[in-house]
Structures are given as structure tokens and as C-alpha cells.
């Protein structure tokens, strides 16, 4: 590679890295998350309007899946301890969406320019999945525990109750549910401020 092309590649990579939103400073507090990242709150509100999903449930699930890292992925697996052979699954991005499921989402929604490393797209994907879990398996959109079990096991796996063979997963789903409830309580305290700030930015920012 010639020097001009190499320099251009390095600059482009630096710009792309710089555009990535870092994880929130206080991921345990919904108010802090959405105050720090106003565009995330806008995405959550859009998801609520589009899919009927409360702003706290997908956020709690996303925290568990990626810790709000845009490029999160399962760890690399190695043969003989040093030869990389790939990752355990194709899960990637904020929502840790698998490639096949993401492709289904794109096909159904027509969101062909979406990216798993984009928060808005990941939030919309999770809203779609939660909506489908409600439609297919009758799980309330506010039921973070069973929504997470659907998310992890798939709609068919949830129907077959495969999670009953995974005590660790049931424990994790309980953590997601507890976090969702904390987020919901926090949101009740700051929703008015978030909405007024969001409207101020929309019209005057």
C-alpha cells in the first residue's frame, strides 16, 4: 500500500473510532444515561411510539447484552490455545443481535441501511423483537424477565421452555428484570425533565 493511501486509511479509521459513543458514565441510572446521551432518549421514545415498548425494558436488556458497547462481540475462541478459530456466535453490537435475526429484522422492516453498532438501529431492533415476543408468545412488553428469556432462547426455545435447563440464564433474566424495574422507577423521577429538555433542543437547540 502506498503512503498516501495508508495515511488516508489511518485517518478514516481514527475518524470512525472518534464517532463511536462511549458507554455511559453511570449505566445503573436511566436518568443519567439519557441525560448524557440525549439522542439515545430520542431513539427510545421513537421505539416506544413505533413498537409500543417502554423506554426502560430494552435499555435494561441492552445493558445486560453489551454494557452499552457499540462493538461488543463474544470472545474469540482458540484451537490449541493460540490459533483463532472464530467467535462462539455472530452476535454483535449494542443489542448483541445475531446475524440471522438481524437479517430477519431488516427484511421485515425494510431498514436496509441499519447497523448493529448504531444505537438508534439497535434500539429499534430490540423494540421489534419485544413486539414480536408479545405477538408470538403473549409476553407483556413490560415483562423484562420473560422478554429477556425470549431474546436469549428465541421464540421457539421460549415456547419449549429450554431456559428451564439453564439455571444461570434464569438468574440473569432475574437481574435484567430487577434492573428494568429500577430504571422504571428512575424514569418516573426524571421523565418530565427529559421531555422538556428534549423539546427545548428540538425547537431551540
mmCIF file of C-alpha atoms in Angstrom:
data_model
loop_
_atom_site.group_PDB
_atom_site.id
_atom_site.type_symbol
_atom_site.label_atom_id
_atom_site.label_comp_id
_atom_site.label_asym_id
_atom_site.label_seq_id
_atom_site.Cartn_x
_atom_site.Cartn_y
_atom_site.Cartn_z
ATOM 1 C CA UNK A 1 0.000 0.000 0.000
ATOM 2 C CA UNK A 2 1.370 3.428 -0.988
ATOM 3 C CA UNK A 3 1.911 6.093 1.682
ATOM 4 C CA UNK A 4 -0.999 8.407 0.648
ATOM 5 C CA UNK A 5 -3.448 5.501 0.720
ATOM 6 C CA UNK A 6 -2.069 4.260 4.041
ATOM 7 C CA UNK A 7 -2.349 7.714 5.605
ATOM 8 C CA UNK A 8 -5.919 8.080 4.312
ATOM 9 C CA UNK A 9 -6.831 4.690 5.786
ATOM 10 C CA UNK A 10 -5.398 5.615 9.196
ATOM 11 C CA UNK A 11 -7.238 8.957 9.212
ATOM 12 C CA UNK A 12 -10.531 7.305 8.237
ATOM 13 C CA UNK A 13 -10.142 4.683 10.955
ATOM 14 C CA UNK A 14 -9.428 7.411 13.513
ATOM 15 C CA UNK A 15 -12.497 9.378 12.475
ATOM 16 C CA UNK A 16 -14.737 6.326 12.707
ATOM 17 C CA UNK A 17 -13.360 5.469 16.125
ATOM 18 C CA UNK A 18 -13.859 9.033 17.284
ATOM 19 C CA UNK A 19 -17.513 8.965 16.215
ATOM 20 C CA UNK A 20 -18.286 5.959 18.419
ATOM 21 C CA UNK A 21 -20.282 6.906 21.514
ATOM 22 C CA UNK A 22 -18.544 5.635 24.671
ATOM 23 C CA UNK A 23 -20.590 3.704 27.261
ATOM 24 C CA UNK A 24 -22.451 5.992 29.711
ATOM 25 C CA UNK A 25 -20.625 7.052 32.853
ATOM 26 C CA UNK A 26 -23.396 5.790 35.160
ATOM 27 C CA UNK A 27 -25.050 2.797 33.443
ATOM 28 C CA UNK A 28 -27.067 1.950 36.548
ATOM 29 C CA UNK A 29 -29.120 5.146 36.310
ATOM 30 C CA UNK A 30 -31.552 5.653 33.422
ATOM 31 C CA UNK A 31 -31.818 9.386 34.053
ATOM 32 C CA UNK A 32 -28.060 9.768 33.874
ATOM 33 C CA UNK A 33 -27.850 7.636 30.717
ATOM 34 C CA UNK A 34 -30.447 9.638 28.817
ATOM 35 C CA UNK A 35 -29.201 12.990 30.125
ATOM 36 C CA UNK A 36 -25.681 12.178 28.967
ATOM 37 C CA UNK A 37 -26.883 10.891 25.586
ATOM 38 C CA UNK A 38 -29.929 12.887 24.507
ATOM 39 C CA UNK A 39 -30.036 11.165 21.123
ATOM 40 C CA UNK A 40 -30.414 7.823 22.932
ATOM 41 C CA UNK A 41 -33.516 9.114 24.667
ATOM 42 C CA UNK A 42 -34.901 10.266 21.342
ATOM 43 C CA UNK A 43 -34.280 6.762 19.951
ATOM 44 C CA UNK A 44 -36.010 5.182 22.960
ATOM 45 C CA UNK A 45 -39.028 7.476 22.509
ATOM 46 C CA UNK A 46 -39.193 6.617 18.806
ATOM 47 C CA UNK A 47 -39.102 2.918 19.687
ATOM 48 C CA UNK A 48 -41.913 3.414 22.190
ATOM 49 C CA UNK A 49 -44.055 5.194 19.610
ATOM 50 C CA UNK A 50 -43.323 2.668 16.863
ATOM 51 C CA UNK A 51 -43.449 -0.636 18.772
ATOM 52 C CA UNK A 52 -45.299 0.250 21.989
ATOM 53 C CA UNK A 53 -42.261 -0.692 24.065
ATOM 54 C CA UNK A 54 -41.493 1.202 27.309
ATOM 55 C CA UNK A 55 -38.177 3.057 27.311
ATOM 56 C CA UNK A 56 -36.731 1.121 30.268
ATOM 57 C CA UNK A 57 -37.151 -2.507 29.134
ATOM 58 C CA UNK A 58 -34.897 -2.556 26.045
ATOM 59 C CA UNK A 59 -32.378 -0.417 27.918
ATOM 60 C CA UNK A 60 -32.145 -2.997 30.714
ATOM 61 C CA UNK A 61 -31.759 -5.800 28.173
ATOM 62 C CA UNK A 62 -29.116 -3.863 26.251
ATOM 63 C CA UNK A 63 -27.111 -3.245 29.428
ATOM 64 C CA UNK A 64 -27.002 -7.000 30.030
ATOM 65 C CA UNK A 65 -26.089 -7.813 26.452
ATOM 66 C CA UNK A 66 -23.333 -5.322 25.688
ATOM 67 C CA UNK A 67 -22.808 -2.935 28.631
ATOM 68 C CA UNK A 68 -23.631 -0.265 26.018
ATOM 69 C CA UNK A 69 -20.517 -1.002 23.943
ATOM 70 C CA UNK A 70 -21.178 -0.343 20.255
ATOM 71 C CA UNK A 71 -18.783 -3.057 19.061
ATOM 72 C CA UNK A 72 -19.430 -5.725 21.693
ATOM 73 C CA UNK A 73 -18.957 -9.312 20.497
ATOM 74 C CA UNK A 74 -18.476 -12.763 22.040
ATOM 75 C CA UNK A 75 -14.848 -13.586 22.868
ATOM 76 C CA UNK A 76 -12.638 -15.174 20.228
ATOM 77 C CA UNK A 77 -12.187 -18.941 20.538
ATOM 78 C CA UNK A 78 -8.791 -20.569 20.013
ATOM 79 C CA UNK A 79 -7.583 -24.005 18.917
ATOM 80 C CA UNK A 80 -4.661 -25.303 20.986
ATOM 81 C CA UNK A 81 -4.861 -22.115 22.962
ATOM 82 C CA UNK A 82 -3.369 -19.808 20.326
ATOM 83 C CA UNK A 83 -4.898 -20.422 16.862
ATOM 84 C CA UNK A 84 -8.005 -18.215 16.411
ATOM 85 C CA UNK A 85 -10.955 -20.169 15.011
ATOM 86 C CA UNK A 86 -13.724 -17.599 15.291
ATOM 87 C CA UNK A 87 -16.288 -16.406 17.805
ATOM 88 C CA UNK A 88 -18.876 -18.501 19.608
ATOM 89 C CA UNK A 89 -21.725 -16.745 17.774
ATOM 90 C CA UNK A 90 -22.408 -13.976 15.260
ATOM 91 C CA UNK A 91 -23.851 -11.694 17.976
ATOM 92 C CA UNK A 92 -22.602 -8.139 17.632
ATOM 93 C CA UNK A 93 -23.198 -4.545 18.635
ATOM 94 C CA UNK A 94 -25.287 -2.771 21.252
ATOM 95 C CA UNK A 95 -28.056 -5.372 21.126
ATOM 96 C CA UNK A 96 -25.779 -8.394 20.589
ATOM 97 C CA UNK A 97 -28.040 -9.287 17.675
ATOM 98 C CA UNK A 98 -27.164 -12.423 15.742
ATOM 99 C CA UNK A 99 -26.723 -12.029 12.010
ATOM 100 C CA UNK A 100 -29.667 -14.256 11.070
ATOM 101 C CA UNK A 101 -32.089 -12.469 13.410
ATOM 102 C CA UNK A 102 -30.831 -9.068 12.308
ATOM 103 C CA UNK A 103 -31.376 -10.066 8.682
ATOM 104 C CA UNK A 104 -34.978 -11.035 9.538
ATOM 105 C CA UNK A 105 -35.452 -7.637 11.162
ATOM 106 C CA UNK A 106 -34.095 -5.830 8.104
ATOM 107 C CA UNK A 107 -36.298 -7.891 5.798
ATOM 108 C CA UNK A 108 -39.458 -7.212 7.826
ATOM 109 C CA UNK A 109 -38.840 -3.522 8.498
ATOM 110 C CA UNK A 110 -37.039 -2.518 5.310
ATOM 111 C CA UNK A 111 -34.341 -0.829 7.408
ATOM 112 C CA UNK A 112 -31.653 -1.886 4.940
ATOM 113 C CA UNK A 113 -29.125 0.784 5.943
ATOM 114 C CA UNK A 114 -29.238 -0.202 9.611
ATOM 115 C CA UNK A 115 -26.147 -1.117 11.621
ATOM 116 C CA UNK A 116 -25.785 -3.174 14.770
ATOM 117 C CA UNK A 117 -23.196 -0.688 16.040
ATOM 118 C CA UNK A 118 -25.658 2.211 15.760
ATOM 119 C CA UNK A 119 -27.654 2.851 18.946
ATOM 120 C CA UNK A 120 -30.815 4.037 17.159
ATOM 121 C CA UNK A 121 -30.897 0.945 14.953
ATOM 122 C CA UNK A 122 -30.114 -1.385 17.867
ATOM 123 C CA UNK A 123 -32.916 0.158 19.930
ATOM 124 C CA UNK A 124 -35.350 -0.199 17.028
ATOM 125 C CA UNK A 125 -34.274 -3.829 16.606
ATOM 126 C CA UNK A 126 -34.941 -4.552 20.267
ATOM 127 C CA UNK A 127 -38.308 -2.832 20.032
ATOM 128 C CA UNK A 128 -39.155 -5.037 17.055
ATOM 129 C CA UNK A 129 -38.063 -8.164 18.915
ATOM 130 C CA UNK A 130 -40.030 -7.274 22.062
ATOM 131 C CA UNK A 131 -43.094 -6.533 19.923
ATOM 132 C CA UNK A 132 -42.740 -9.913 18.202
ATOM 133 C CA UNK A 133 -42.294 -11.732 21.531
ATOM 134 C CA UNK A 134 -45.558 -10.193 22.670
ATOM 135 C CA UNK A 135 -47.287 -11.131 19.418
ATOM 136 C CA UNK A 136 -45.907 -14.686 19.159
ATOM 137 C CA UNK A 137 -45.668 -15.788 22.789
ATOM 138 C CA UNK A 138 -48.031 -13.362 24.511
ATOM 139 C CA UNK A 139 -45.318 -11.872 26.734
ATOM 140 C CA UNK A 140 -46.075 -8.385 28.023
ATOM 141 C CA UNK A 141 -43.816 -5.664 26.656
ATOM 142 C CA UNK A 142 -43.279 -4.578 30.278
ATOM 143 C CA UNK A 143 -42.193 -8.074 31.422
ATOM 144 C CA UNK A 144 -38.415 -7.730 31.191
ATOM 145 C CA UNK A 145 -37.752 -11.171 32.667
ATOM 146 C CA UNK A 146 -39.675 -13.166 30.086
ATOM 147 C CA UNK A 147 -38.813 -10.769 27.287
ATOM 148 C CA UNK A 148 -35.158 -11.450 28.016
ATOM 149 C CA UNK A 149 -35.749 -15.209 28.028
ATOM 150 C CA UNK A 150 -37.344 -14.846 24.577
ATOM 151 C CA UNK A 151 -34.413 -12.726 23.458
ATOM 152 C CA UNK A 152 -31.862 -15.281 24.601
ATOM 153 C CA UNK A 153 -33.623 -18.517 23.650
ATOM 154 C CA UNK A 154 -35.601 -17.354 20.620
ATOM 155 C CA UNK A 155 -39.364 -17.598 20.262
ATOM 156 C CA UNK A 156 -39.329 -21.356 19.640
ATOM 157 C CA UNK A 157 -36.963 -22.032 22.517
ATOM 158 C CA UNK A 158 -39.113 -19.978 24.865
ATOM 159 C CA UNK A 159 -42.196 -21.972 23.833
ATOM 160 C CA UNK A 160 -40.311 -25.201 24.562
ATOM 161 C CA UNK A 161 -39.111 -23.706 27.878
ATOM 162 C CA UNK A 162 -35.480 -24.504 27.123
ATOM 163 C CA UNK A 163 -34.500 -21.959 29.770
ATOM 164 C CA UNK A 164 -35.578 -24.419 32.460
ATOM 165 C CA UNK A 165 -32.408 -26.392 31.707
ATOM 166 C CA UNK A 166 -30.293 -23.267 32.251
ATOM 167 C CA UNK A 167 -30.422 -22.117 35.884
ATOM 168 C CA UNK A 168 -27.753 -19.482 35.147
ATOM 169 C CA UNK A 169 -29.963 -17.935 32.447
ATOM 170 C CA UNK A 170 -32.962 -17.738 34.777
ATOM 171 C CA UNK A 171 -30.717 -15.940 37.265
ATOM 172 C CA UNK A 172 -29.559 -13.480 34.598
ATOM 173 C CA UNK A 173 -33.159 -12.862 33.491
ATOM 174 C CA UNK A 174 -33.964 -12.009 37.098
ATOM 175 C CA UNK A 175 -31.132 -9.457 37.103
ATOM 176 C CA UNK A 176 -32.475 -7.901 33.913
ATOM 177 C CA UNK A 177 -35.944 -7.714 35.435
ATOM 178 C CA UNK A 178 -34.640 -6.070 38.623
ATOM 179 C CA UNK A 179 -32.642 -3.535 36.611
ATOM 180 C CA UNK A 180 -35.673 -2.809 34.426
ATOM 181 C CA UNK A 181 -37.760 -2.060 37.498
ATOM 182 C CA UNK A 182 -35.058 0.260 38.863
ATOM 183 C CA UNK A 183 -34.876 2.015 35.521
ATOM 184 C CA UNK A 184 -38.674 2.405 35.504
ATOM 185 C CA UNK A 185 -38.642 3.962 38.986
ATOM 186 C CA UNK A 186 -35.838 6.313 37.976
ATOM 187 C CA UNK A 187 -37.669 7.299 34.801
ATOM 188 C CA UNK A 188 -40.718 8.360 36.796
ATOM 189 C CA UNK A 189 -38.473 10.822 38.615
ATOM 190 C CA UNK A 190 -36.885 12.401 35.537
ATOM 191 C CA UNK A 191 -39.315 11.928 32.644
ATOM 192 C CA UNK A 192 -40.649 15.475 32.889
ATOM 193 C CA UNK A 193 -37.148 16.951 32.822
ATOM 194 C CA UNK A 194 -36.044 14.717 29.972
ATOM 195 C CA UNK A 195 -39.109 15.557 27.899
ATOM 196 C CA UNK A 196 -38.863 19.294 28.495
ATOM 197 C CA UNK A 197 -35.153 19.260 27.687
ATOM 198 C CA UNK A 198 -35.789 17.156 24.595
ATOM 199 C CA UNK A 199 -38.497 19.541 23.356
ATOM 200 C CA UNK A 200 -36.260 22.559 24.070
ATOM 201 C CA UNK A 201 -33.480 21.007 21.995
ATOM 202 C CA UNK A 202 -35.919 20.095 19.227
ATOM 203 C CA UNK A 203 -37.247 23.606 18.774
ATOM 204 C CA UNK A 204 -34.473 25.828 20.092
ATOM 205 C CA UNK A 205 -31.297 23.742 20.265
#
